[in-house]
Amino acid sequence: MHLAQILFTQGFGTRRLCAGIVAAGRVRIGGHVVDDPQADIATEDLVFEVEGRPWPYRERALLMLHKPAGYECSQKPRHHPSVLSLLPQPLRNRGVQPVGRLDEDTTGLLLLTDDGALIHRLTSPKWHVPKVYEIGTKHPVTDEQIARLLAGVVLDDDPAPVRAAACERTGEQALTLTLTEGKYHQVKRMVAAAGNRVETLHRSRFGALQLPPELPPGGWRWVQARDIEAVNAGAPAARD
Ligand code: URA
C-alpha cells in the first residue's frame, strides 16, 4: 500500500494532508525516513513512526482504556469530557467508539474500536460476554444480599429477574459481581434492589481481557489480535 494511503487509513487526516506529512520527511520506517508518499510498503506487522511516535498498522483499531472517573462514554458528552478526548487524534479520526458504556463515575476497563460489527457482537445480548465489576458499597455486604444477586432481582424496567453470573464478598463493604448483560446502570440498580448501595464501581474484566495493573487511569493500549480472540473466547456461542 502506498505510504500516504497507509497514513490515511490510520487516521492521520485527508489524503492530501497524509501525502504532505510523508513528503515533509516526518515518517520513518525501520529507523529511516521515507519521504515518498507513493512508496509501496507491506502493511503486515508494519510499525511506522510519525514524528518519532510509533504506530502499528491496524486494519481495524481495537484498544483498551483505563477509564478514569469524570469522563463520559457518550459521543456528545453533556457534563464531563468524553473518554475519546483521552485518545490521540488519529484514533479519534478513525472513529473509534466505546464498546458499551460505563457511567461517568465508573472506572476501569473500556474497550474501544472502529469495527462496528465487533461492537455489535460484543454488546449484543445474544452473546453472553462476562464483565467483572469490583464494587465498594455504602453498607456492609450481607449473605442475604449475595444470595439475592445470585438468585435474581427485578429491576424497574423489566419484570424478568436479572441475576449475577457470579458474586462474592471481597471485603466488609466490597463485592465482585460478574454480569453477562449490559442494561442501563445495571450494577447500581441490582445492588440497590438487593438492599445495598454502590459507592464505587470499577470494571476489571471484559470477556477474557483483564485490565493490566500497570495501565494507569487515563492510559490506553492496543489490544493484540490474539487478545481479540481472547475476547471471543470469553463469550460462549450465541444462544437464541
Ligand atoms: N453498571 C452500572 O451501574 N454502571 C456502569 O458503569 C456499568 C455497569
XYZ file of C-alpha atoms and ligand atoms in Angstrom:
248
model
C 0.000 0.000 0.000
C 1.264 3.496 -0.720
C 2.664 5.139 2.396
C 0.356 8.151 2.157
C -2.596 5.766 1.847
C -1.392 3.899 4.938
C -1.403 7.117 6.946
C -4.828 7.953 5.558
C -6.292 4.612 6.649
C -4.740 5.026 10.104
C -6.440 8.358 10.744
C -3.732 10.921 10.029
C -6.024 13.201 8.031
C -7.068 13.774 4.452
C -5.172 12.092 1.621
C -3.557 15.414 0.802
C -2.508 16.006 4.400
C -1.064 12.485 4.634
C 0.937 12.951 1.409
C 2.249 16.205 2.901
C 3.265 14.525 6.181
C 5.245 11.915 4.228
C 6.810 14.416 1.781
C 7.908 16.585 4.723
C 10.059 13.698 5.999
C 8.008 13.208 9.176
C 7.581 9.437 8.709
C 10.183 6.783 9.473
C 10.090 3.073 8.852
C 12.737 0.843 10.407
C 14.527 3.985 11.612
C 14.788 5.514 8.116
C 12.900 8.498 6.757
C 10.625 7.553 3.852
C 9.552 10.768 2.125
C 7.910 9.367 -0.999
C 4.123 9.345 -0.491
C 3.842 6.706 -3.239
C 6.403 4.331 -1.679
C 4.897 0.825 -1.692
C 5.014 -0.579 1.841
C 3.917 -4.001 3.111
C 1.383 -3.500 5.902
C 1.844 -6.879 7.595
C 3.467 -6.332 11.013
C 4.275 -2.758 9.950
C 5.247 -0.250 12.609
C 5.835 3.257 11.286
C 6.841 6.374 13.175
C 5.243 9.758 12.753
C 7.374 12.443 14.363
C 9.060 9.811 16.488
C 5.870 8.191 17.761
C 5.495 4.541 16.736
C 2.204 3.377 15.249
C 1.396 -0.235 14.404
C -0.632 -0.595 11.212
C -4.063 -1.944 12.106
C -6.778 -2.626 9.585
C -9.239 -2.225 12.447
C -8.416 -0.447 15.674
C -9.139 -2.237 18.961
C -7.831 -0.793 22.185
C -8.402 -0.822 25.877
C -8.618 2.300 28.009
C -8.357 2.537 31.781
C -11.327 4.835 32.158
C -10.896 7.355 34.949
C -13.854 8.823 36.844
C -15.128 12.119 35.465
C -15.408 11.098 31.805
C -18.497 10.252 29.774
C -18.682 7.453 27.231
C -21.234 9.223 25.059
C -20.165 10.851 21.802
C -21.884 14.070 22.783
C -20.955 14.407 26.455
C -23.062 16.814 28.449
C -21.358 17.434 31.776
C -17.891 15.922 31.551
C -15.295 15.392 28.836
C -15.641 12.377 26.562
C -13.413 9.330 27.023
C -12.441 9.919 23.382
C -10.578 13.058 24.491
C -8.079 10.717 26.213
C -7.042 9.226 22.845
C -4.637 10.605 20.236
C -6.207 12.381 17.288
C -5.596 9.648 14.659
C -7.656 7.184 16.699
C -10.435 9.732 17.071
C -10.273 10.461 13.338
C -10.716 6.744 12.688
C -13.994 6.896 14.556
C -13.251 4.526 17.421
C -16.237 4.123 19.731
C -16.646 2.622 23.180
C -17.894 -0.973 23.257
C -20.884 -0.367 25.525
C -20.800 2.330 28.173
C -19.528 2.911 31.652
C -21.106 5.602 33.828
C -19.275 8.873 34.338
C -18.225 7.843 37.861
C -17.277 4.247 36.924
C -13.599 3.443 36.416
C -11.803 0.570 34.733
C -11.645 -1.427 31.539
C -13.284 0.096 28.494
C -12.779 -1.337 25.014
C -12.911 0.939 22.008
C -12.928 0.030 18.344
C -13.764 1.300 14.859
C -15.112 -2.149 13.990
C -18.891 -1.732 14.032
C -19.519 -5.475 13.671
C -17.340 -6.196 16.706
C -19.164 -3.563 18.792
C -22.454 -5.116 17.763
C -21.363 -8.610 18.690
C -19.735 -7.726 21.988
C -22.733 -5.695 23.146
C -25.435 -7.958 21.741
C -27.494 -9.709 24.421
C -27.190 -12.869 22.289
C -23.542 -13.119 23.265
C -23.119 -13.572 26.954
C -19.804 -11.792 27.300
C -18.905 -11.804 31.013
C -17.928 -8.491 32.577
C -16.470 -8.347 36.080
C -17.102 -5.388 38.388
C -15.384 -4.536 41.674
C -17.857 -2.731 43.891
C -17.490 -0.680 47.062
C -20.776 -0.482 48.957
C -22.309 2.003 51.365
C -23.432 -0.663 53.851
C -21.833 -3.946 54.905
C -22.458 -6.732 52.412
C -24.664 -9.485 53.809
C -25.053 -13.141 52.829
C -28.666 -12.385 52.007
C -27.681 -9.667 49.552
C -25.247 -12.020 47.829
C -27.936 -14.703 47.639
C -30.418 -12.235 46.145
C -27.951 -11.059 43.496
C -27.260 -14.666 42.515
C -30.920 -15.703 42.569
C -32.033 -12.659 40.547
C -33.526 -9.273 41.335
C -36.296 -7.452 39.499
C -35.421 -4.048 38.049
C -37.985 -1.365 37.335
C -37.933 -1.652 33.506
C -38.406 -5.409 33.118
C -40.444 -7.953 35.099
C -37.935 -10.720 34.299
C -35.375 -11.023 37.109
C -31.721 -10.343 36.295
C -29.095 -12.337 38.078
C -25.379 -12.148 38.555
C -23.404 -14.897 36.821
C -21.092 -14.809 39.850
C -20.957 -12.753 43.020
C -18.675 -12.862 46.023
C -17.913 -10.709 49.005
C -14.361 -9.371 48.845
C -14.470 -7.240 51.994
C -16.795 -5.867 54.670
C -18.171 -3.335 52.160
C -16.907 -4.785 48.918
C -18.044 -7.358 46.408
C -17.200 -8.653 42.956
C -20.027 -9.158 40.519
C -19.965 -10.843 37.106
C -22.674 -9.897 34.630
C -23.310 -11.248 31.163
C -25.716 -8.500 30.109
C -25.351 -4.749 29.998
C -28.556 -2.995 30.962
C -28.567 0.696 31.820
C -26.953 1.259 35.263
C -27.300 -2.470 35.782
C -24.821 -2.937 38.621
C -26.076 0.055 40.589
C -29.706 -0.946 40.139
C -29.082 -4.592 41.021
C -27.158 -3.739 44.170
C -29.890 -1.261 45.173
C -32.562 -3.909 44.526
C -30.624 -6.318 46.758
C -30.731 -3.753 49.599
C -27.358 -2.006 49.440
C -25.864 0.919 47.509
C -22.915 1.227 45.139
C -20.382 3.811 46.299
C -17.539 2.932 43.924
C -17.616 0.895 40.731
C -14.663 -0.430 38.752
C -14.681 -2.865 35.818
C -11.695 -5.166 35.951
C -12.533 -7.617 33.167
C -14.310 -7.771 29.834
C -14.582 -11.253 28.340
C -11.138 -12.786 28.747
C -9.431 -9.382 28.803
C -8.220 -8.117 32.175
C -7.281 -4.512 32.909
C -3.470 -4.644 33.174
C -2.344 -3.415 36.629
C 0.380 -1.294 35.007
C -2.083 0.681 32.865
C -2.734 3.934 34.756
C -6.122 5.708 34.811
C -6.445 7.588 31.510
C -3.917 5.272 29.827
C -4.703 3.149 26.781
C -3.039 0.399 24.805
C -3.606 -1.566 21.650
C -5.261 -4.915 22.030
C -3.433 -7.587 20.061
C -5.107 -9.840 17.526
C -4.661 -12.789 19.890
C -6.449 -10.804 22.599
C -9.364 -10.219 20.251
C -9.635 -13.965 20.080
C -9.489 -13.999 23.851
C -12.483 -11.634 23.940
C -14.330 -14.010 21.657
C -13.308 -16.957 23.772
C -14.849 -15.172 26.753
C -18.188 -15.367 25.040
C -19.886 -18.714 24.742
C -21.559 -19.458 21.411
C -24.516 -17.227 20.655
C -27.759 -18.529 22.075
C -31.116 -17.735 20.595
N -23.416 -0.908 35.744
C -23.584 0.341 36.231
O -24.485 0.586 37.034
N -22.729 1.292 35.836
C -21.695 1.069 34.978
O -20.946 1.990 34.661
C -21.538 -0.242 34.474
C -22.413 -1.215 34.880
